[in-house]
Each structure stands twice: as C-alpha cells, then as structure tokens.
Amino acid sequence: MKLAVETKRLVKVYRNGVRALDSVDIDIPMGRITCLLGPNGAGKTTFLRIIATQLLPTSGEAFVFGYDVIKEADEIRSRIAVVPQEGRPYLMVTPLDELYMGARIRGFSRDEARRRALDILRRLDLYEVRNQKIIRLSGGQRQKILLGRTLVSDADLLFLDEPTIGLDPVSRRSLWEDILNLKKMGKTILLTTHYMDEAEALADKLYIINKGRVVASGGVSDIISSVGLKTAVYIIADSPGVEEELSGYRFEHIGNKYLVYVEDRKDLFDLVKLAVENGYIITIKQPSLEDVFIKLVGGYEEVYS
Amino acid sequence: MRRSIVRIWTICWYNFLPIIRNPLTFITIVVWPIIPMFFMGVFLGEEGVRQGIIGMIVTSVSFSGIYVAQDYVFNRTITKLQDFFVASPVKEYEYIFGISLSSLLTTLIAVLIGYLFILYLGIASILKLIYFTLVILAGALMLLPLGFLIGSRFDDAGRVNGLTNVLAIVFSFIAPVYYPLDYIPEKFRIYTYFLPTTHIAHLSRLILGLTDVKGLGITYHLTIIVVISIFLYLIGRKYSRWREV
Ligand SMILES: Nc1ncnc2c1ncn2[C@@H]1O[C@H](COP(=O)(O)OP(=O)(O)OP(=O)(O)O)[C@@H](O)[C@H]1O
Ligand SMILES: [Mg+2]
C-alpha cells in the first residue's frame, strides 16, 4: 500500500527537556483514516506538528508524500491542511469569510474560491448561517468551520488534531460522517483523539501511543485480539447443576451470577449453546478498545489478566 | 509573484475584517490619537493643533506596531491561525506583510485626518508633505518589526497587551510626540532620543518647520531610524517563530 507519511525513529525533545516522542515509527497509508490514540501528553500533537512542518524534530526521519519534512517543507505544505488542536476562528467574521480566505490562500480565483466555499458550507450544513458572525454560532459549528477551512483547500492529506473535542454526542457523530465522507473523496486523514469510540468508528489504522512511544498499531480488531484479553461471559442460572456444567472453565460466582473468562471461540460457542439449551440468561462482554487501552496505557489495575 | 500578492492581500483583508466589523473598536482606534490634538487646540489654539497633528500621526503609526504585536501573539497562541498558515502554501513573509498591512490600514484613517489638517492649515507644501510621508513610512518600518519582536517573545497574549499598552503611553506621551522637543530642557533631550518615536516626530517637525530646535539634525535622526529599523529587523528575524524548534 502506498504511504502518505512515513517516519523512522522520530524523536522530539523540547527545549525544556521533555522527551515528547521517543523513537516513533508511524506509517500513514494513502486514502485511509489513521488515528493516533493516547492519553493527555502522549505526544500526539507533537507528532502531528512535526509532519505538518510546524515543528522541527530533534532526530529521526519523516517523509510526507516522499518529501523530507526538514528539507522539503515547501513541497509538503501545498499538499496538506490542518485543523490545529483548540484552534478558533475569528469571532467577528462569518463562516463564508473563513472558508473564502482558506480557498484564496490556496491560489483559487475569487469566483472559484467563493464557489468552493459555498459548496463546502452546504456539505457541512453551515449554509444557512454562512453570513452570520461566528460569535453567534455554537461550538460545534465553529469546529466545523475550522474543518471547512481546510476542506476548501483541495489538499490530499488532512491533519485533524482532536477535531471533536467539546462537542455533544450528536454533533460528534455528524462530524464523524463528514470525516468519513472525506475518505470517500479520496483524502488521507490523520486524526488524533482520546475517545475510544471515535477511534473505533473512524480508524482504518490505529496507533496507540503513550509517553512518546507507540504501544500498539494496526486495525482496531487486530489490536484488540493481539493484546490477548479474554472475553467475559456472565451467566445467570439458578439450577443446581450449573456448577458442574461449568467445571471445565475457570469461573467465579456470586450467588446465581457466574462470570466465566474464555479465550477461544469454541469455548464461547459452547457456553452460548449451554445457556440457550438450559434457558440461562447470558451476557457476553468482549474486550473493547477501552480495555486494551487501559491495559497498555495503565490507569487502574488490569481488569482481565 | 501574483499568487504571493493575492495571499498577502487575503491575509490583510481577513485580519482587518474583525476590526471594521466591530465599529466601536474601530472608532476608538481612530479617535484615540485625535483626542490630545483636540485638547491642544482648545487650550493652545492653532499652534496647539499644528503640534498636535504630528503627535496624532506619529501615534497612529506607532499603534500599527502595537496591533501587530497583539495580532501576532493572538494568532499564534489563541486562534492557532499561524499553525494553520504554516501548514499551507503561505510563506512567513506573506503572513508578516499581510498582518502588517492590515495594521497600517487600521491606522490609515487617523493618518488621513492628520493630512487633511496639514493641508487645511497650510502647514506644508506638497514637496514637504512627500518628505514627511517618507518619514512616516520609515517610522512604520521601524515600529512594525518591534511589534513582531514583542509578539514573538511572549506566549501569553494578555502580557503582550499589557506591555504594548505601557509602550503606547511611553511612545506617545513620554516621548516628545504631541509637543516639540523645544519644551524639554536641553540637558534632558538626550534621554528622549532613546525612544524611537522621538526621532520620527522630531524629524517630521524639522521637515515641516514646526520646531526651533535642531536636535541631532535631519541626517542623524534619519540615520538612527534606519539603524534601529535594520537592527530590529535582524533580531526580529532571529527570534521569529514560523516553524518552531
Ligand atoms: N512547546 C512545548 N514545550 C515544551 N514541552 C512541550 C511543548 N509542547 C508539548 N510539550 C510536552 O510534550 C509532551 C507531549 O505533548 P503533546 O502536546 O504532544 O501531547 P498530546 O498527546 O497532544 O496531548 P493532549 O491529548 O493533551 O493534546 C507533554 O509532556 C507536553 O508537556
Ligand atoms: Mg494534543
């Protein structure tokens, strides 16, 4: 698969001595959504700013579309666009002004810039408010304006640093739709987040980073299965024979509620069969990205071991 | 080249919009430098206005450096507009020119009002007015890099606003800007030479014949402005923050 971004042993040590990236190798495939997931201070923004040519690395190599971020920044800059973390539009201008500006700096003629701006505003559901001052718009609308300002650019590679921060669940989902549409248009997207559901919904490829290091990478389901967490099966049964039926498994119980950990699919299948045949109530909790994240990044004591 | 000009103009326009869209701010910006001239006119008559005009124009021009400092830090740390531009075809100089131009545009109205007064009172011939304009432009070229320098040294927009407000007072009221150097006792004049606006104002008065004091003379004042400009430009470049390290 062709790569839009490739980094090798990328290191960033800030002037105050903080080692924000510690030998990071990240590949971003073309035409896909790649997510960087990590807790606060993991180094996501640092990574993004280095490949967006906003920040110089301390050592290591980084290429965007084959161009070196240090020596060939100008080549890269005309092909990328960013939504910076916690960026804000000007409050006294209108959504149309913002997008028109975004298109004009990319070299589109006045008419073309206006046409593109209106088109994107329509697509982002901002057309109705295009001539309102941004100070009167909601946080979600402002966030969409920042996204729109990069979309008018026609850049192939978009960097979105926590684009859904502070949005309500409905607005977040609507922004996800917009981001998925970008993929359909053939754009390559790098998105940082610390929301699990966002990564689950959007990522074709996921990197979990912590303290400046990549701790897991791959597709979401690959990552979950590679970590080797077990599936938790809850069975509620009041028949006296149940303990015997479960004797082949490792289980614990409180009264009638049994908790069984299974590793392979056959065991899971057998348990479902057992429950259905005997009329037990069964609840299956497969390991989620959140469980994996907690295991890899730490937090509280591991739930499954 | 053409694209570059379009980008400069776009940034200028975009940066200027919030100011004109906010009429109260705009009026304050325009009216503020005029107020001292108004009172000088009331209390000192026409001679007060003559001196006050210079003060008003020089103050407006020095304000442009101050707005640049405020915009520069605001766009870098609060709106993240600079990050947005860095990761785009916009070049650093285009951005700098763009926000400088919009700052100059902001001060333009007050400057034009000053020119109208100069013409109305018959203070200067057209030739002198051209020399005067050149001095004012040189002044702007000195104060804009100062603005960028201040804007790049702090990461806190609030502190920059505080500092530039103090500077505005020092540059317009401590320095002999609204009044000529004549009013300052000879042995203290040397201290006012440390303030950049002194040179712009005094040079203007020398050219327009509004002072009896020679000061350092036209050549030296001009040289000082040029030297300070180059110096500020160079350290501004050294500390400029486009791509961060
Ligand atoms: N300009 C800077 N100077 C010094 N240290 C910095 C700077 N920017 C970030 N850091 C430090 O580098 C580390 C990584 O920061 P970064 O902003 O990349 O994290 P992040 O993963 O984006 O976090 P968040 O989810 O909170 O945005 C943190 O420890 C942070 O304190
Ligand atoms: Mg971040």
Coordinates of C-alpha atoms and ligand atoms in Angstrom, one line a residue:
Chain A
M1 CA 0.0 0.0 0.0
K2 CA 1.2 3.5 -0.8
L3 CA 2.2 5.6 2.1
A4 CA 1.4 9.2 2.6
V5 CA 3.5 9.6 5.7
E6 CA 6.4 7.5 6.9
T7 CA 8.5 8.2 9.9
K8 CA 11.6 6.5 11.2
R9 CA 12.9 6.7 14.8
L10 CA 11.4 10.1 15.2
V11 CA 12.5 11.8 18.4
K12 CA 11.4 15.2 19.8
V13 CA 13.0 16.6 22.9
Y14 CA 11.6 20.0 23.7
R15 CA 13.9 22.7 24.9
N16 CA 12.7 22.2 28.5
G17 CA 14.0 18.7 28.3
V18 CA 10.6 16.9 27.9
R19 CA 11.0 13.9 25.6
A20 CA 7.7 14.1 23.8
L21 CA 8.5 11.5 21.1
D22 CA 10.8 8.6 21.7
S23 CA 11.8 6.9 18.5
V24 CA 8.4 6.7 16.8
D25 CA 7.8 4.8 13.5
I26 CA 4.5 5.6 12.1
D27 CA 3.2 4.8 8.6
I28 CA 0.1 6.5 7.3
P29 CA -1.5 4.8 4.3
M30 CA -2.9 6.9 1.4
G31 CA -6.7 7.3 1.2
R32 CA -7.3 6.0 4.7
I33 CA -8.1 7.3 8.1
T34 CA -5.3 6.8 10.6
C35 CA -5.9 7.6 14.2
L36 CA -3.5 8.4 17.0
L37 CA -5.0 7.4 20.3
G38 CA -3.3 8.3 23.5
P39 CA -3.8 10.0 26.9
N40 CA -3.0 13.6 27.5
G41 CA 0.6 14.4 27.0
A42 CA 1.3 11.2 25.0
G43 CA 2.9 13.1 22.1
K44 CA 0.1 13.1 19.6
T45 CA 0.1 16.8 18.8
T46 CA 3.9 16.8 18.8
F47 CA 3.9 14.1 16.1
L48 CA 1.3 15.8 14.1
R49 CA 3.0 19.2 14.2
I50 CA 6.3 17.7 13.1
I51 CA 4.8 16.0 10.0
A52 CA 2.7 19.1 9.3
T53 CA 6.0 21.0 9.1
Q54 CA 5.1 23.2 12.0
L55 CA 7.7 21.9 14.4
L56 CA 11.2 20.6 13.8
P57 CA 12.1 17.1 15.1
T58 CA 15.2 16.5 17.2
S59 CA 16.3 13.5 15.3
G60 CA 15.0 10.7 13.1
E61 CA 13.4 11.0 9.7
A62 CA 9.9 11.9 8.4
F63 CA 8.6 11.9 4.9
V64 CA 5.3 13.2 3.6
F65 CA 4.5 12.0 0.1
G66 CA 8.1 11.1 -0.1
Y67 CA 9.3 14.6 0.7
D68 CA 11.6 15.2 3.7
V69 CA 9.8 17.3 6.4
I70 CA 13.0 19.1 7.2
K71 CA 14.5 19.9 3.8
E72 CA 11.4 19.9 1.5
A73 CA 8.8 21.5 3.7
D74 CA 7.5 23.8 0.9
E75 CA 6.6 20.8 -1.3
I76 CA 4.7 19.3 1.6
R77 CA 2.9 22.5 2.6
S78 CA 1.0 22.8 -0.6
R79 CA -0.4 19.3 -0.2
I80 CA -1.6 19.4 3.4
A81 CA -4.1 21.2 5.5
V82 CA -4.6 21.2 9.3
V83 CA -7.2 21.7 12.0
P84 CA -4.9 22.7 14.9
Q85 CA -5.8 21.5 18.4
E86 CA -8.0 24.0 20.0
G87 CA -7.9 26.3 17.0
R88 CA -10.5 29.1 16.9
P89 CA -12.0 31.0 14.1
Y90 CA -12.1 34.8 14.4
L91 CA -15.4 35.7 16.1
M92 CA -16.3 38.8 14.1
V93 CA -16.1 37.3 10.7
T94 CA -18.6 34.9 9.0
P95 CA -18.3 31.2 8.0
L96 CA -18.2 32.4 4.4
D97 CA -15.2 34.7 5.1
E98 CA -13.3 31.9 6.8
L99 CA -13.7 29.5 4.0
Y100 CA -13.2 32.1 1.3
M101 CA -9.9 33.0 3.0
G102 CA -9.0 29.3 3.2
A103 CA -9.5 28.9 -0.6
R104 CA -7.9 32.2 -1.6
I105 CA -4.6 31.4 0.1
R106 CA -4.6 28.1 -1.8
G107 CA -4.5 30.0 -5.1
F108 CA -8.1 29.7 -6.2
S109 CA -9.5 32.6 -8.2
R110 CA -12.1 34.8 -6.5
D111 CA -15.1 33.1 -8.2
E112 CA -13.7 29.7 -7.7
A113 CA -12.9 30.4 -4.1
R114 CA -16.4 31.6 -3.4
R115 CA -17.9 28.6 -5.2
R116 CA -15.8 26.1 -3.3
A117 CA -16.6 27.9 0.0
L118 CA -20.3 27.8 -0.6
D119 CA -20.1 24.2 -1.7
I120 CA -18.3 23.1 1.5
L121 CA -20.6 25.2 3.7
R122 CA -23.6 23.3 2.2
R123 CA -21.9 20.0 2.7
L124 CA -21.1 20.8 6.4
D125 CA -24.7 22.0 7.0
L126 CA -23.5 25.6 7.5
Y127 CA -25.1 27.2 4.5
E128 CA -27.9 28.7 6.4
V129 CA -25.6 30.5 8.8
R130 CA -22.9 31.4 6.2
N131 CA -23.3 35.2 6.7
Q132 CA -23.7 35.2 10.4
K133 CA -20.9 36.4 12.6
I134 CA -19.2 33.4 14.2
I135 CA -19.6 34.8 17.6
R136 CA -23.3 33.8 17.3
L137 CA -22.6 30.2 16.4
S138 CA -22.2 27.2 18.6
G139 CA -19.0 25.4 19.5
G140 CA -19.8 22.6 17.1
Q141 CA -20.5 25.0 14.2
R142 CA -17.2 26.7 15.0
Q143 CA -15.4 23.4 14.9
K144 CA -17.0 22.6 11.6
I145 CA -15.8 26.0 10.2
L146 CA -12.2 25.0 11.1
L147 CA -12.7 21.7 9.3
G148 CA -14.3 23.6 6.3
R149 CA -11.4 26.0 6.2
T150 CA -9.1 23.0 5.5
L151 CA -11.6 21.3 3.1
V152 CA -11.7 24.1 0.7
S153 CA -8.0 23.6 0.1
D154 CA -8.1 20.6 -2.1
A155 CA -5.2 19.2 -0.1
D156 CA -4.7 15.5 -0.2
L157 CA -3.6 15.0 3.3
L158 CA -5.6 16.4 6.3
F159 CA -4.4 16.6 9.8
L160 CA -7.2 16.9 12.4
D161 CA -6.0 17.3 16.0
E162 CA -8.8 16.4 18.3
P163 CA -11.5 17.7 16.0
T164 CA -14.5 16.7 18.1
I165 CA -13.3 18.0 21.5
G166 CA -16.1 19.6 23.4
L167 CA -18.9 18.5 21.0
D168 CA -22.1 16.9 22.2
P169 CA -22.7 13.2 21.0
V170 CA -24.9 14.2 18.2
S171 CA -22.5 16.8 16.8
R172 CA -19.6 14.4 17.2
R173 CA -21.4 11.8 15.1
S174 CA -22.3 14.4 12.5
L175 CA -18.6 15.4 12.3
W176 CA -17.7 11.7 12.0
E177 CA -19.9 11.5 9.0
D178 CA -18.1 14.4 7.5
I179 CA -14.8 12.9 8.1
L180 CA -15.9 9.5 6.6
N181 CA -17.1 11.4 3.6
L182 CA -13.7 12.9 3.2
K183 CA -12.3 9.4 2.9
K184 CA -14.8 8.7 0.2
M185 CA -13.5 11.7 -1.6
G186 CA -10.0 10.1 -1.6
K187 CA -8.4 12.1 1.1
T188 CA -5.8 10.8 3.5
I189 CA -6.6 11.7 7.1
L190 CA -4.6 11.7 10.3
L191 CA -6.8 12.2 13.3
T192 CA -5.8 12.4 17.0
T193 CA -8.2 11.6 19.7
H194 CA -8.5 10.3 23.2
Y195 CA -12.0 9.0 22.6
M196 CA -12.2 5.2 22.2
D197 CA -15.5 5.3 20.3
E198 CA -14.1 7.8 17.9
A199 CA -11.1 5.6 17.1
E200 CA -13.4 2.5 16.8
A201 CA -15.7 4.3 14.4
L202 CA -13.2 6.0 12.2
A203 CA -9.8 4.3 12.2
D204 CA -8.7 2.1 9.3
K205 CA -5.4 2.1 11.1
L206 CA -4.8 2.9 14.7
Y207 CA -1.7 3.8 16.7
I208 CA -1.9 3.8 20.4
I209 CA 0.8 6.0 21.8
N210 CA 1.8 6.6 25.4
K211 CA 4.7 8.7 26.8
G212 CA 6.1 9.3 23.4
R213 CA 6.1 5.7 22.2
V214 CA 3.9 3.6 20.0
V215 CA 2.5 0.8 22.2
A216 CA 0.2 -0.8 19.6
S217 CA -0.6 -0.4 16.0
G218 CA -2.8 -2.0 13.3
G219 CA -6.5 -2.3 12.6
V220 CA -8.8 -1.9 15.6
S221 CA -9.8 -5.5 15.8
D222 CA -6.2 -6.7 15.2
I223 CA -5.1 -4.6 18.1
I224 CA -7.8 -5.9 20.4
S225 CA -7.1 -9.5 19.5
S226 CA -3.3 -9.1 19.6
V227 CA -3.3 -8.0 23.2
G228 CA -4.8 -11.3 24.2
L229 CA -7.5 -10.1 26.5
K230 CA -10.2 -12.6 27.4
T231 CA -13.9 -12.4 26.8
A232 CA -16.1 -12.2 29.9
V233 CA -19.2 -14.2 29.9
Y234 CA -21.9 -13.7 32.5
I235 CA -24.4 -16.4 33.1
I236 CA -27.3 -16.1 35.5
A237 CA -28.6 -19.5 36.4
D238 CA -30.4 -20.9 39.5
S239 CA -30.3 -24.6 38.6
P240 CA -28.1 -26.7 40.9
G241 CA -26.3 -28.4 38.0
V242 CA -24.7 -25.3 36.6
E243 CA -21.5 -25.5 38.6
E244 CA -20.9 -28.9 37.2
E245 CA -21.7 -27.8 33.7
L246 CA -19.1 -25.0 34.1
S247 CA -16.5 -27.2 35.7
G248 CA -14.3 -27.2 32.5
Y249 CA -13.9 -23.5 32.7
R250 CA -12.3 -21.0 35.1
F251 CA -15.2 -19.2 36.7
E252 CA -16.2 -17.2 39.8
H253 CA -19.7 -16.5 41.1
I254 CA -21.8 -14.5 43.5
G255 CA -24.9 -16.5 44.2
N256 CA -26.6 -17.2 40.9
K257 CA -24.4 -14.9 38.8
Y258 CA -21.4 -16.7 37.2
L259 CA -18.5 -15.0 35.5
V260 CA -16.5 -17.1 33.1
Y261 CA -13.4 -16.0 31.1
V262 CA -12.9 -17.6 27.8
E263 CA -10.1 -17.3 25.3
D264 CA -11.0 -19.2 22.3
R265 CA -14.1 -19.0 20.1
K266 CA -15.1 -22.6 20.6
D267 CA -15.5 -22.2 24.3
L268 CA -17.6 -19.1 23.7
F269 CA -19.8 -21.0 21.3
D270 CA -20.2 -23.9 23.8
L271 CA -21.2 -21.6 26.6
V272 CA -23.8 -19.9 24.4
K273 CA -25.2 -23.3 23.5
L274 CA -25.3 -24.3 27.1
A275 CA -27.2 -21.2 28.1
V276 CA -29.7 -21.4 25.3
E277 CA -30.4 -25.0 25.9
N278 CA -31.0 -24.6 29.6
G279 CA -32.7 -21.2 29.4
Y280 CA -30.0 -19.3 31.3
I281 CA -29.5 -15.6 30.9
I282 CA -26.2 -14.9 29.2
T283 CA -24.3 -11.7 28.6
I284 CA -21.1 -11.6 26.7
K285 CA -18.6 -8.8 27.1
Q286 CA -15.9 -9.0 24.5
P287 CA -12.7 -6.9 25.2
S288 CA -13.1 -3.4 23.9
L289 CA -10.6 -0.9 22.7
E290 CA -11.0 0.7 26.1
D291 CA -9.9 -2.5 27.9
V292 CA -6.9 -2.7 25.6
F293 CA -6.1 1.0 26.1
I294 CA -6.3 0.6 29.8
K295 CA -4.1 -2.5 29.7
L296 CA -1.5 -0.8 27.5
V297 CA -1.5 2.7 28.9
G298 CA -2.3 1.9 32.5
G299 CA -4.8 3.6 34.7
Y300 CA -6.4 1.3 37.1
E301 CA -5.4 -2.3 37.9
E302 CA -5.9 -4.6 34.9
V303 CA -9.4 -6.0 34.8
Y304 CA -8.6 -9.1 32.9
S305 CA -5.4 -10.9 33.4
Chain B
M1 CA 4.6 36.5 -7.5
R2 CA 0.9 37.1 -8.3
R3 CA -0.2 34.4 -6.0
S4 CA 2.0 35.8 -3.3
I5 CA 0.3 39.2 -3.6
V6 CA -3.1 37.5 -3.5
R7 CA -2.1 35.7 -0.3
I8 CA -0.8 38.9 1.3
W9 CA -3.9 40.7 0.4
T10 CA -6.2 37.9 1.6
I11 CA -4.5 37.8 4.9
C12 CA -4.6 41.6 5.2
W13 CA -8.3 41.6 4.4
Y14 CA -9.1 38.7 6.7
N15 CA -7.2 40.2 9.6
F16 CA -8.8 43.6 9.0
L17 CA -12.4 42.3 9.0
P18 CA -12.8 41.9 12.7
I19 CA -11.8 45.5 13.2
I20 CA -14.3 47.0 10.8
R21 CA -17.0 44.6 11.8
N22 CA -16.6 45.9 15.3
P23 CA -17.4 49.6 14.8
L24 CA -16.8 50.6 18.5
T25 CA -13.2 49.3 18.4
F26 CA -12.6 50.9 15.1
I27 CA -13.9 54.3 16.3
T28 CA -11.8 54.0 19.4
I29 CA -8.7 53.2 17.4
V30 CA -9.3 56.2 15.1
V31 CA -10.4 58.7 17.8
W32 CA -7.9 57.9 20.5
P33 CA -4.8 59.6 18.8
I34 CA -7.0 62.6 17.9
I35 CA -8.1 63.4 21.4
P36 CA -4.9 65.0 22.7
M37 CA -4.8 67.2 19.5
F38 CA -8.3 68.3 20.2
F39 CA -7.5 69.5 23.7
M40 CA -4.3 71.1 22.5
G41 CA -6.4 73.0 20.0
V42 CA -8.9 74.0 22.7
F43 CA -6.2 75.3 25.2
L44 CA -3.4 76.4 22.9
G45 CA -5.2 77.5 19.7
E46 CA -3.9 76.9 16.3
E47 CA -0.3 76.4 17.3
G48 CA -1.6 73.6 19.6
V49 CA -3.3 71.9 16.6
R50 CA -0.2 72.2 14.5
Q51 CA 1.9 70.4 17.0
G52 CA -0.9 68.0 17.9
I53 CA -1.3 66.8 14.3
I54 CA 2.3 65.5 14.3
G55 CA 1.6 63.7 17.6
M56 CA -1.6 62.2 16.2
I57 CA 0.0 60.9 13.1
V58 CA 3.1 59.5 14.8
T59 CA 0.9 57.9 17.5
S60 CA -1.2 56.2 14.9
V61 CA 1.8 54.9 13.1
S62 CA 3.3 53.6 16.4
F63 CA -0.1 51.9 17.1
S64 CA 0.3 49.8 14.0
G65 CA 3.4 48.2 15.5
I66 CA 1.4 47.6 18.6
Y67 CA -1.5 46.0 16.8
V68 CA 1.0 43.8 15.0
A69 CA 2.4 42.6 18.3
Q70 CA -1.1 41.8 19.6
D71 CA -2.2 40.0 16.4
Y72 CA 1.0 38.1 16.1
V73 CA 0.8 36.6 19.6
F74 CA -3.0 36.1 19.5
N75 CA -2.9 34.2 16.2
R76 CA 0.0 32.1 17.4
T77 CA -1.3 31.1 20.8
I78 CA -5.1 31.6 20.8
T79 CA -6.6 31.1 17.4
K80 CA -3.8 28.9 16.2
L81 CA -4.1 30.7 12.9
Q82 CA -0.3 30.7 12.5
D83 CA -0.2 26.9 12.7
F84 CA -2.9 26.9 10.0
F85 CA -0.9 29.1 7.8
V86 CA 2.4 27.3 8.4
A87 CA 0.9 24.1 7.1
S88 CA -0.3 25.8 3.9
P89 CA 1.4 27.5 0.9
V90 CA 1.5 30.8 2.8
K91 CA 5.1 31.9 3.4
E92 CA 6.3 33.6 6.5
Y93 CA 6.9 36.9 4.8
E94 CA 3.5 36.8 3.2
Y95 CA 1.9 36.4 6.6
I96 CA 4.0 39.2 8.1
F97 CA 3.3 41.5 5.3
G98 CA -0.4 40.7 5.5
I99 CA -0.9 41.4 9.1
S100 CA 1.4 44.5 8.9
L101 CA -0.7 45.9 6.1
S102 CA -3.9 45.3 8.0
S103 CA -2.4 47.2 11.0
L104 CA -1.4 50.0 8.7
L105 CA -4.8 50.1 7.2
T106 CA -6.3 50.3 10.7
T107 CA -4.3 53.4 11.4
L108 CA -4.8 54.9 8.0
I109 CA -8.0 56.9 8.8
A110 CA -6.4 58.8 11.6
V111 CA -3.3 59.5 9.5
L112 CA -5.5 60.8 6.6
I113 CA -7.4 63.0 9.0
G114 CA -4.0 64.4 10.1
Y115 CA -3.1 65.1 6.5
L116 CA -6.3 66.9 5.9
F117 CA -5.5 69.2 8.8
I118 CA -2.0 69.8 7.5
L119 CA -3.4 70.8 4.1
Y120 CA -6.2 72.9 5.6
L121 CA -3.8 74.8 7.9
G122 CA -1.4 75.2 5.0
I123 CA 1.5 73.8 7.1
A124 CA 3.4 72.2 4.3
S125 CA 4.0 72.4 0.6
I126 CA 3.4 69.3 -1.5
L127 CA 7.1 68.6 -1.6
K128 CA 7.5 68.8 2.2
L129 CA 4.4 66.6 2.5
I130 CA 6.1 64.0 0.4
Y131 CA 9.3 64.1 2.6
F132 CA 7.0 63.9 5.6
T133 CA 5.2 60.9 4.2
L134 CA 8.6 59.2 3.7
V135 CA 9.5 59.8 7.3
I136 CA 6.2 58.4 8.5
L137 CA 6.7 55.3 6.4
A138 CA 10.2 54.9 7.7
G139 CA 8.7 55.2 11.2
A140 CA 6.3 52.4 10.4
L141 CA 9.1 50.2 9.1
M142 CA 10.9 50.8 12.4
L143 CA 7.9 50.0 14.6
L144 CA 6.4 47.0 12.8
P145 CA 9.5 44.8 13.5
L146 CA 9.4 45.9 17.1
G147 CA 5.8 44.7 17.2
F148 CA 6.8 41.3 15.8
L149 CA 9.7 41.1 18.2
I150 CA 7.4 41.7 21.2
G151 CA 4.8 39.3 19.8
S152 CA 7.3 36.5 19.3
R153 CA 8.9 36.8 22.8
F154 CA 5.8 36.1 24.8
D155 CA 3.4 33.2 24.8
D156 CA 0.8 35.0 26.8
A157 CA -1.5 37.3 24.8
G158 CA -2.5 39.1 28.0
R159 CA 1.0 40.1 28.8
V160 CA 1.7 41.4 25.3
N161 CA -1.4 43.5 25.5
G162 CA -0.3 44.9 28.9
L163 CA 3.2 45.6 27.7
T164 CA 2.1 47.2 24.5
N165 CA -0.3 49.5 26.3
V166 CA 2.5 50.7 28.5
L167 CA 4.7 51.2 25.4
A168 CA 1.9 53.1 23.7
I169 CA 1.9 55.6 26.6
V170 CA 5.6 55.9 26.7
F171 CA 5.9 56.2 22.9
S172 CA 3.2 58.9 22.6
F173 CA 3.2 60.8 25.8
I174 CA 6.6 60.4 27.5
A175 CA 8.4 61.0 24.2
P176 CA 8.0 64.5 22.7
V177 CA 5.5 63.5 20.2
Y178 CA 2.5 65.7 20.8
Y179 CA 4.7 68.6 21.7
P180 CA 8.1 69.6 20.2
L181 CA 11.5 69.0 21.6
D182 CA 11.6 72.7 22.4
Y183 CA 9.7 72.1 25.6
I184 CA 12.2 69.8 27.0
P185 CA 15.2 71.3 28.8
E186 CA 18.3 71.0 26.8
K187 CA 20.1 68.6 29.1
F188 CA 17.3 66.1 29.2
R189 CA 16.8 66.0 25.5
I190 CA 19.3 63.3 25.1
Y191 CA 17.2 60.9 27.1
T192 CA 14.2 61.2 24.8
Y193 CA 16.5 60.0 22.0
F194 CA 16.2 56.5 23.4
L195 CA 12.6 56.4 22.4
P196 CA 12.1 55.6 18.7
T197 CA 9.0 57.8 18.3
T198 CA 11.1 60.9 19.3
H199 CA 13.0 60.6 16.1
I200 CA 10.0 60.2 13.9
A201 CA 8.2 63.2 15.5
H202 CA 11.2 65.5 15.6
L203 CA 12.3 64.7 12.0
S204 CA 8.7 65.4 10.9
R205 CA 8.8 68.8 12.7
L206 CA 12.2 69.6 11.3
I207 CA 10.8 69.0 7.8
L208 CA 7.6 70.9 8.3
G209 CA 9.3 73.7 10.1
L210 CA 7.4 73.2 13.4
T211 CA 10.4 73.4 15.7
D212 CA 13.2 75.8 16.6
V213 CA 15.4 73.1 18.0
K214 CA 17.9 71.4 15.7
G215 CA 18.2 68.3 17.9
L216 CA 20.6 65.9 16.1
G217 CA 19.7 67.3 12.7
I218 CA 17.9 65.7 9.9
T219 CA 20.7 63.4 8.8
Y220 CA 21.4 61.9 12.2
H221 CA 17.7 61.4 13.1
L222 CA 17.1 59.7 9.8
T223 CA 20.2 57.5 10.3
I224 CA 19.1 56.5 13.7
I225 CA 15.7 55.5 12.4
V226 CA 17.3 53.4 9.6
V227 CA 19.8 51.8 12.0
I228 CA 17.1 50.9 14.6
S229 CA 14.9 49.5 11.8
I230 CA 17.7 47.3 10.5
F231 CA 18.6 46.2 14.0
L232 CA 15.0 45.4 14.9
Y233 CA 14.5 43.6 11.6
L234 CA 17.6 41.4 12.2
I235 CA 16.7 40.4 15.7
G236 CA 13.1 40.1 14.7
R237 CA 14.2 37.6 12.1
K238 CA 16.4 35.7 14.6
Y239 CA 13.5 35.3 17.0
S240 CA 10.7 35.0 14.5
R241 CA 8.7 31.9 15.0
W242 CA 7.2 30.3 12.0
R243 CA 8.3 26.7 12.2
E244 CA 9.1 26.1 15.9
V245 CA 12.1 24.3 17.2
Ligands
LIG1 N1 6.1 23.7 23.3 C1 6.4 22.8 24.2 N2 7.5 22.9 25.0 C2 7.8 22.0 26.0 N3 7.1 20.9 26.2 C3 6.0 20.6 25.4 C4 5.6 21.6 24.4 N4 4.5 21.1 23.8 C5 4.2 19.9 24.4 N5 5.2 19.6 25.4 C6 5.2 18.4 26.2 O1 5.4 17.3 25.4 C7 4.5 16.2 25.8 C8 3.6 15.8 24.7 O2 2.7 16.9 24.4 P1 1.6 16.8 23.2 O3 1.0 18.1 23.2 O4 2.3 16.2 22.0 O5 0.6 15.7 23.8 P2 -0.8 15.2 23.3 O6 -0.7 13.8 23.1 O7 -1.2 16.0 22.1 O8 -1.7 15.5 24.5 P3 -3.2 16.1 24.5 O9 -4.1 14.9 24.4 O10 -3.4 16.6 25.9 O11 -3.4 17.1 23.5 C9 3.8 16.7 27.0 O12 4.5 16.2 28.2 C10 3.9 18.2 27.0 O13 4.0 18.7 28.3
MG2 MG -2.7 17.3 21.6

